[in-house]
Tab-separated table of C-alpha atoms in Angstrom:
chain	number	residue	atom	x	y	z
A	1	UNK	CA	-28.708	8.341	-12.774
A	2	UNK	CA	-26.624	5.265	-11.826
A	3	UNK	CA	-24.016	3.709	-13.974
A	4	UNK	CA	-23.400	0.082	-14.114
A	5	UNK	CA	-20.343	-2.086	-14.662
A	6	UNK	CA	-20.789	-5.831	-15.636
A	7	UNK	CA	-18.117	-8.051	-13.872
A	8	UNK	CA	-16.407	-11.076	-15.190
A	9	UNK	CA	-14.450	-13.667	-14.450
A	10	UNK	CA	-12.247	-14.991	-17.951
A	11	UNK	CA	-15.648	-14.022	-20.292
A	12	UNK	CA	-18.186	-15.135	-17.594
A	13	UNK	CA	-20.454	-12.730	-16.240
A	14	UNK	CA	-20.463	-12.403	-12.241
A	15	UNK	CA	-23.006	-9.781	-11.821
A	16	UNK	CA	-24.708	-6.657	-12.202
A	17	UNK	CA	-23.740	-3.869	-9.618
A	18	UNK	CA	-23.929	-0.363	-9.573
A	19	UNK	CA	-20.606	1.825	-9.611
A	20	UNK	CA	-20.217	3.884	-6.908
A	21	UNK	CA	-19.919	7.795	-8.203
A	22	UNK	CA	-16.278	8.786	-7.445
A	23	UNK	CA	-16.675	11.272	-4.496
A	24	UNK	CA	-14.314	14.776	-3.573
A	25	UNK	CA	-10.276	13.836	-3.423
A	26	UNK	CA	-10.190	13.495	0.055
A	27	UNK	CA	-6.721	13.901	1.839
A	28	UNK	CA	-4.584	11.755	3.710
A	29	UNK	CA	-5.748	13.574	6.499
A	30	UNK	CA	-9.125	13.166	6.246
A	31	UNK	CA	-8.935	9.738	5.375
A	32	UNK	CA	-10.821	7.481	8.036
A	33	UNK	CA	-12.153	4.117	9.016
A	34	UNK	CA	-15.326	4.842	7.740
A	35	UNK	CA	-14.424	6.477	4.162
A	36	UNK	CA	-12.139	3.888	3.075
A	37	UNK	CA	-12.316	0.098	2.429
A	38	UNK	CA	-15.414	-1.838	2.529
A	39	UNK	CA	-17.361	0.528	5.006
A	40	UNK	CA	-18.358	3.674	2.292
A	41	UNK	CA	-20.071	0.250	0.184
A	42	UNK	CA	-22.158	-0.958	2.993
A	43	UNK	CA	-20.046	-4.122	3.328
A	44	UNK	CA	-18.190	-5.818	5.797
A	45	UNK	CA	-15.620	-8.827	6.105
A	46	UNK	CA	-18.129	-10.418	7.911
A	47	UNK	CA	-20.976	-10.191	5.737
A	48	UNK	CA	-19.315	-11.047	2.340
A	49	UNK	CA	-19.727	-14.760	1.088
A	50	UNK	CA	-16.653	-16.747	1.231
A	51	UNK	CA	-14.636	-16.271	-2.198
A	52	UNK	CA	-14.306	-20.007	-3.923
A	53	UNK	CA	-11.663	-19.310	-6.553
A	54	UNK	CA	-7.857	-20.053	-7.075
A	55	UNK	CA	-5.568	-18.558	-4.477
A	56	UNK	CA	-3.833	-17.830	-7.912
A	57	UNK	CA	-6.308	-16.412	-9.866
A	58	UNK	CA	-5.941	-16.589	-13.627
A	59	UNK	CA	-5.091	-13.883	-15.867
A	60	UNK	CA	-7.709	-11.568	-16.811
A	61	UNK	CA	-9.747	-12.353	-13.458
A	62	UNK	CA	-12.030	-9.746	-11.490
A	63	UNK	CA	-13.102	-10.544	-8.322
A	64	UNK	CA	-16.275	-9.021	-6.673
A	65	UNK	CA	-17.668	-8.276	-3.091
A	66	UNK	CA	-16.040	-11.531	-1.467
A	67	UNK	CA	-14.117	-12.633	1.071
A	68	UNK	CA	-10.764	-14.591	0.829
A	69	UNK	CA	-9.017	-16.438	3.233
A	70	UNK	CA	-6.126	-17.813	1.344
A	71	UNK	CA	-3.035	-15.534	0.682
A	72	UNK	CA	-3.478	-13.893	-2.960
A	73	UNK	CA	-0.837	-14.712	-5.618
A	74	UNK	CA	-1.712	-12.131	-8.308
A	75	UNK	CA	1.650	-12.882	-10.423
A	76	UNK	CA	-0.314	-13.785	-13.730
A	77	UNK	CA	-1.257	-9.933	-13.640
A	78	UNK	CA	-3.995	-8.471	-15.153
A	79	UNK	CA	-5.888	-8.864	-12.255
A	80	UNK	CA	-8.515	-6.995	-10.397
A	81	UNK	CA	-9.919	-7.389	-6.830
A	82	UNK	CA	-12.685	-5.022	-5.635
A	83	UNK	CA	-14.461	-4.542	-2.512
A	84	UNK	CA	-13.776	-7.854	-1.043
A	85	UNK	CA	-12.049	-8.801	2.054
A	86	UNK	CA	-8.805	-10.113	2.279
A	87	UNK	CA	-8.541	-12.118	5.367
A	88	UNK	CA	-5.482	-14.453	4.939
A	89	UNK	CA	-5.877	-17.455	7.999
A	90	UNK	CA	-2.245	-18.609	6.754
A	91	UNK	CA	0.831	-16.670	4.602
A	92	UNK	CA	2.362	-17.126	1.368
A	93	UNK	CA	5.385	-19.228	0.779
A	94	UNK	CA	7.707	-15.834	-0.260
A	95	UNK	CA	8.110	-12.619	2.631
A	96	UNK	CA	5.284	-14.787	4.506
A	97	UNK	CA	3.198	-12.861	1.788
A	98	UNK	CA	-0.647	-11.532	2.433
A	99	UNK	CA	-0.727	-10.244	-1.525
A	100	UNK	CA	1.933	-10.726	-4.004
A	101	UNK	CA	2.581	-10.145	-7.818
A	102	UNK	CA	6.072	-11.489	-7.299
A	103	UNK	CA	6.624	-14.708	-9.145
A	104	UNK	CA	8.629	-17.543	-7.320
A	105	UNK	CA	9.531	-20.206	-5.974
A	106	UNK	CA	12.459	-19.783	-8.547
A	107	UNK	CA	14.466	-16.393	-9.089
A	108	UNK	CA	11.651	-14.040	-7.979
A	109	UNK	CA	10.740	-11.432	-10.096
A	110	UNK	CA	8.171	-9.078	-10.852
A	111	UNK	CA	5.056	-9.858	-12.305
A	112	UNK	CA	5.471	-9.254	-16.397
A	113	UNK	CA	1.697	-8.856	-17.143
A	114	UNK	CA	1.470	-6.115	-14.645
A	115	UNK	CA	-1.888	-4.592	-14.340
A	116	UNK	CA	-2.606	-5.711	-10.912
A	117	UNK	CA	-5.492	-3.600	-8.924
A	118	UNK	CA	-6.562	-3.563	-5.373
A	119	UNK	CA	-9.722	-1.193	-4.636
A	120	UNK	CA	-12.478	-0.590	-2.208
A	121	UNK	CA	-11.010	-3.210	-0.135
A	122	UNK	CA	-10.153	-4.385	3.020
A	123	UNK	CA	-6.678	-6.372	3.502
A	124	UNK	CA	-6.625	-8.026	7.350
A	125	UNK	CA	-4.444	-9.485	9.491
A	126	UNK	CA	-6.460	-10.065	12.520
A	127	UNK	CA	-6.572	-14.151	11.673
A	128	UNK	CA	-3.354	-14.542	12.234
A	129	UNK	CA	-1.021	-14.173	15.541
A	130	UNK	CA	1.529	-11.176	15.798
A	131	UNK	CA	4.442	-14.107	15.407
A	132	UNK	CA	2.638	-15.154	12.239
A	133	UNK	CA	2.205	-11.582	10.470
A	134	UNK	CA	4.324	-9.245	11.845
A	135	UNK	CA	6.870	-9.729	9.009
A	136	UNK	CA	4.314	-9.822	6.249
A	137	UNK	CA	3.618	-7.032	4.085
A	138	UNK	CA	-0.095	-6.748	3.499
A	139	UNK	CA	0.959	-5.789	-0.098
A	140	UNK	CA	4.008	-7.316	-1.766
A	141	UNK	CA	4.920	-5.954	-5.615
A	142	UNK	CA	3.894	-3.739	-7.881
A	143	UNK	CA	0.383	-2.626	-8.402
A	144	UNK	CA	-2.148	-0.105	-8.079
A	145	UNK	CA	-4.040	-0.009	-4.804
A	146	UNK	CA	-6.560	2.675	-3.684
A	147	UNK	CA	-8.989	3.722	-1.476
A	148	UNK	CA	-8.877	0.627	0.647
A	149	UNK	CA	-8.196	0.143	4.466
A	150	UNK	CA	-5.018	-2.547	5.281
A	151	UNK	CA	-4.551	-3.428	9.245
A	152	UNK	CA	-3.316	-5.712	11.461
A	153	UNK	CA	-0.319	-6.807	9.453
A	154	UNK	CA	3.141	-6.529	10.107
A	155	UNK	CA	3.998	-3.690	7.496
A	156	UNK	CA	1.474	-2.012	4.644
A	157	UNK	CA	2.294	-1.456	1.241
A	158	UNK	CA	5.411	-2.968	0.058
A	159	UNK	CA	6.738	-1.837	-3.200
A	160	UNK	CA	9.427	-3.959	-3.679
A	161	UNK	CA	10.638	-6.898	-6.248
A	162	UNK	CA	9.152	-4.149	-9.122
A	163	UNK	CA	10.862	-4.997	-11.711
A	164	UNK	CA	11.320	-2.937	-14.834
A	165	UNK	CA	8.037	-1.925	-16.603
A	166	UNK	CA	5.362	-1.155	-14.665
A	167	UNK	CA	4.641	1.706	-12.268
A	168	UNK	CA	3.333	1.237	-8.759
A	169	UNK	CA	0.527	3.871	-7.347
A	170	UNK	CA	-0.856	3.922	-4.286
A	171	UNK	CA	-3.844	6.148	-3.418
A	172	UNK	CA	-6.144	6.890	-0.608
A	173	UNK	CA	-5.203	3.903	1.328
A	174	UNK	CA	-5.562	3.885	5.148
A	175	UNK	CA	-2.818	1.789	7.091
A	176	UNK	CA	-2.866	1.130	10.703
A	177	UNK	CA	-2.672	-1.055	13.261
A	178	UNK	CA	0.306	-2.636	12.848
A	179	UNK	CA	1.597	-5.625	14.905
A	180	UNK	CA	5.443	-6.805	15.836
A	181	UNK	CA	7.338	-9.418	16.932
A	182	UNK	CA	10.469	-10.539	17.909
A	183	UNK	CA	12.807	-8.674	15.759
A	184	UNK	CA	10.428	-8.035	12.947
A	185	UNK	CA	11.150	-4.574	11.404
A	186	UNK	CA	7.864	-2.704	10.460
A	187	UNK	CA	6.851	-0.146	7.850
A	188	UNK	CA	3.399	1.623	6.797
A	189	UNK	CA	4.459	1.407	3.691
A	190	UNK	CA	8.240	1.006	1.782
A	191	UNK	CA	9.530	0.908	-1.754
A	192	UNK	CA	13.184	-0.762	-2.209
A	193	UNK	CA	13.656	-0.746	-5.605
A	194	UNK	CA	12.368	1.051	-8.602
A	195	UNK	CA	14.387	1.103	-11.506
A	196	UNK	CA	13.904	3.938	-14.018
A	197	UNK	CA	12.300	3.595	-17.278
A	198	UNK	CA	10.675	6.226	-19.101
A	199	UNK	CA	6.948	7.212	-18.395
A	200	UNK	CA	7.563	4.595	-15.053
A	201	UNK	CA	6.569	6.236	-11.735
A	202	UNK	CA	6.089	4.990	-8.561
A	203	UNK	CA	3.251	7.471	-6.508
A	204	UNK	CA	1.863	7.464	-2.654
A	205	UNK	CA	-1.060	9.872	-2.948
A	206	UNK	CA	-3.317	10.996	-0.149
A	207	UNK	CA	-2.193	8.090	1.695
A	208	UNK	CA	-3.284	7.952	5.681
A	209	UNK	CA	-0.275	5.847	6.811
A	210	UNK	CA	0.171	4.971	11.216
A	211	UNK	CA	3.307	3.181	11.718
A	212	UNK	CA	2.901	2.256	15.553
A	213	UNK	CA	4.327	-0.585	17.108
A	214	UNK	CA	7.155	-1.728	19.293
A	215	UNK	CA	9.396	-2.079	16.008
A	216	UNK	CA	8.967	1.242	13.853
A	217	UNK	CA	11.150	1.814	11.093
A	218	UNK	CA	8.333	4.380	9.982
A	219	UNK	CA	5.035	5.027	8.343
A	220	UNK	CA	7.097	5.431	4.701
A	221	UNK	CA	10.394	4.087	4.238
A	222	UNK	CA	12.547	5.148	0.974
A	223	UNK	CA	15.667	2.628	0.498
A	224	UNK	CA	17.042	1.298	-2.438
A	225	UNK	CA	18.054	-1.897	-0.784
A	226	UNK	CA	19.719	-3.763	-3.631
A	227	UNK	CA	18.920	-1.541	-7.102
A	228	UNK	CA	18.278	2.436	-7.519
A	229	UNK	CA	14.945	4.003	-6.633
A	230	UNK	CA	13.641	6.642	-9.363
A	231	UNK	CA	10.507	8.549	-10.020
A	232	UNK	CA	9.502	9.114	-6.607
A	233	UNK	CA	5.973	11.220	-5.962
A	234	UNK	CA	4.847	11.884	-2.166
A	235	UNK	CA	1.860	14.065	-1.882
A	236	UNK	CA	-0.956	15.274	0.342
A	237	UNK	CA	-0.181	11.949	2.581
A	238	UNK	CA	-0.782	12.171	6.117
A	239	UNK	CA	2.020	10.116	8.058
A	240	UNK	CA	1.903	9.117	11.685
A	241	UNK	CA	3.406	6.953	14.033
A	242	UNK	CA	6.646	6.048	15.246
A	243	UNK	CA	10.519	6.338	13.940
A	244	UNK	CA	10.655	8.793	10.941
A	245	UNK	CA	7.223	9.151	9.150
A	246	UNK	CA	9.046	10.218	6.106
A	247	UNK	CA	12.675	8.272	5.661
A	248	UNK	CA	14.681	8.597	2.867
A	249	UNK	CA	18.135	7.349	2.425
A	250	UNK	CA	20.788	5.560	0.426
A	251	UNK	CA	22.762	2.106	1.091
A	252	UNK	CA	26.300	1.238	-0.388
A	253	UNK	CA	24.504	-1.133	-3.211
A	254	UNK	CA	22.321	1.401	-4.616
A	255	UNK	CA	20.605	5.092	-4.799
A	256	UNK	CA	17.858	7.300	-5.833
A	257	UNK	CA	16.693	10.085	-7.579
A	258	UNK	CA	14.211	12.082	-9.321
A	259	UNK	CA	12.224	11.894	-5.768
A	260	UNK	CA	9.468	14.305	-4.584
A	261	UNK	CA	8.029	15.207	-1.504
A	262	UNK	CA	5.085	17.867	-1.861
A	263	UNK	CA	1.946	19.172	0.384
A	264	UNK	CA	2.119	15.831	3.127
A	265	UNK	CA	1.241	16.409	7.056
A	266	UNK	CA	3.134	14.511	9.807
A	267	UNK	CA	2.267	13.245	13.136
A	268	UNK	CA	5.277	11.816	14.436
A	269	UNK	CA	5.328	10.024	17.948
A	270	UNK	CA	9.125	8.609	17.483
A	271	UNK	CA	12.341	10.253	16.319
A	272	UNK	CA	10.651	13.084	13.950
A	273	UNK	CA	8.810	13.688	11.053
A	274	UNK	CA	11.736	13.258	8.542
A	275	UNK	CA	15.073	12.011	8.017
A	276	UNK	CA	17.628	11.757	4.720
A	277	UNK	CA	20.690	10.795	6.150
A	278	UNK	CA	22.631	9.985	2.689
A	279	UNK	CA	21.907	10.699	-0.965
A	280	UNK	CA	21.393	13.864	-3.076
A	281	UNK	CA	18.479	14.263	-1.025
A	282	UNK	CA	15.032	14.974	-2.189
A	283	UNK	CA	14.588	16.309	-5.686
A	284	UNK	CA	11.615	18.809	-4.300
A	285	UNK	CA	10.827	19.260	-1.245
A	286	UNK	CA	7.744	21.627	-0.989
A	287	UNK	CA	4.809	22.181	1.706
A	288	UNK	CA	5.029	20.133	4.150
A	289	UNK	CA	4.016	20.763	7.617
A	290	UNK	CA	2.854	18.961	11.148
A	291	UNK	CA	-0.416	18.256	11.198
A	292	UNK	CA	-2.358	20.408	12.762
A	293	UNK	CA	-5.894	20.315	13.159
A	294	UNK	CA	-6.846	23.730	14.237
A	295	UNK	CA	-5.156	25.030	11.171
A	296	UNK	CA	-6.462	25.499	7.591
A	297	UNK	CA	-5.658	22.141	5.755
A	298	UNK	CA	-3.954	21.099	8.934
A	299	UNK	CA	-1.466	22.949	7.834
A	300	UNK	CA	1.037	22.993	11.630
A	301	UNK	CA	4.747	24.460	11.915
A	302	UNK	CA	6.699	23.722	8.453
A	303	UNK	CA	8.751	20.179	8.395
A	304	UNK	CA	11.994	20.405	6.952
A	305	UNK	CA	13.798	17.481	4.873
């Protein structure tokens, strides 16, 4: 029997559609084109109508199976976008953003509604040149994203201006295709701040993440750039690519802690699988390996810290 969900817009009705039945927790690893993003929903940036709404949607907004050409300001918070394309022809004013809950142009900060949701979606860079994107993040903030396929930007998900409240997850996302330029410096995915507050977490969960271009800093880089890092979960992600996949580390402003790296698989093409050169180091560090597809759960030789 088929469940349905009615969507709205502020109390309007957008339409009937039926809700896809969540299917078995796939793995970073077996995370593909095909089983991510718009594809699994029969959809396609190219087929979707062309979304009509405010590039800074109101508070309380859902939007539906469209596709958007206007860089996404989703600071009001409380926000959802679902299987719809994100196809920016032009960035954002702040990081040259694709999607961002930071609120500027004054002292940015985080968004304080929170509640910001990316699924089922598609975020590309392809309408833009490599000079244009390649220091973009496709996500910028603090959200929840998952199951949706983000390419052709200049880094992936960006967890960074936070704030203080809200936690940040990040699930069965697929990142590739990254582009550089000049010297842009370019991540799968980052966090570079995440201040501690209790039940606040920040999560990458069966996450495929390629970090490959002629700039790699890595497919996930840990820093606490500016403020501490805490509440750090990293598990059953597959990370490829160039530099470190896995880079954790501290900088004279600020540390981390409480961070955890469990069950992820590693495909490095650069300096390794794994670096922490300062800091306590990782909290738990537990079953991770190379990837390794002749092996059961692609389980290769055992990756140290």
């Amino acid at each position: 029997m088929r469940t349905f969900a009615i969507l709205a817009v502020l109390g309007t009705v957008l339409s009937l559609c039926p809700v896809a039945s969540a299917g078995p927790e796939l793995r970073g690893w077996e995370l593909t084109t095909t089983n991510v993003g718009l594809a699994p929903h029969g959809l396609s940036c190219a087929t979707l109508p062309e979304y009509t709404g405010d590039s800074k949607p109101a508070q309380g907004t859902v939007i539906s199976a469209v596709q958007i050409t206007t860089p996404l300001d989703l600071s009001n918070g409380d926000i959802t976008v679902e299987k719809s394309c994100i196809q920016p022809t032009f960035t954002g004013y702040h990081n040259n953003f694709l999607v961002t809950t930071t609120i500027c142009p004054d002292e940015c900060s985080a968004t304080e509604a929170g509640n910001v949701v990316i699924r089922d979606s598609e975020i590309d860079g392809s309408a833009l040149t490599a000079a244009e994107v390649a220091k973009s993040c496709a996500f910028l903030g603090v959200g929840t994203l998952r199951r949706n396929y983000l390419h052709d930007t200049g880094s992936g998900i960006c967890f960074f201006e936070t704030g203080t409240e809200h936690s940040a997850l990040a699930e069965q996302n697929y990142v590739r295709g990254l582009r550089s330029f000049d010297d842009s410096h370019n991540d799968g995915a980052t966090v570079r701040d995440f201040r501690y507050a209790a039940g606040r977490s920040v999560t990458f969960r069966n996450n495929r993440i390629d970090c490959s271009t002629d700039n790699d800093t890595g497919a996930l880089f840990i820093q606490p750039t500016w403020v501490e890092i805490q509440n750090l979960h990293v598990e059953g992600n597959y990370l490829e690519g160039g530099g470190y996949n896995l880079y954790l580390e501290e900088t004279g402003d600020a540390s981390y802690a409480n961070v955890h790296a469990v069950d992820n698989r590693f495909r490095p093409t650069g300096w390794g699988p794994s670096a922490n050169p300062s800091g306590p180091g990782w909290t738990t560090w537990q079953d991770n390996h190379l990837y390794d597809p002749a092996e059961p759960d692609g389980r290769g030789d055992v990756v140290s810290p």
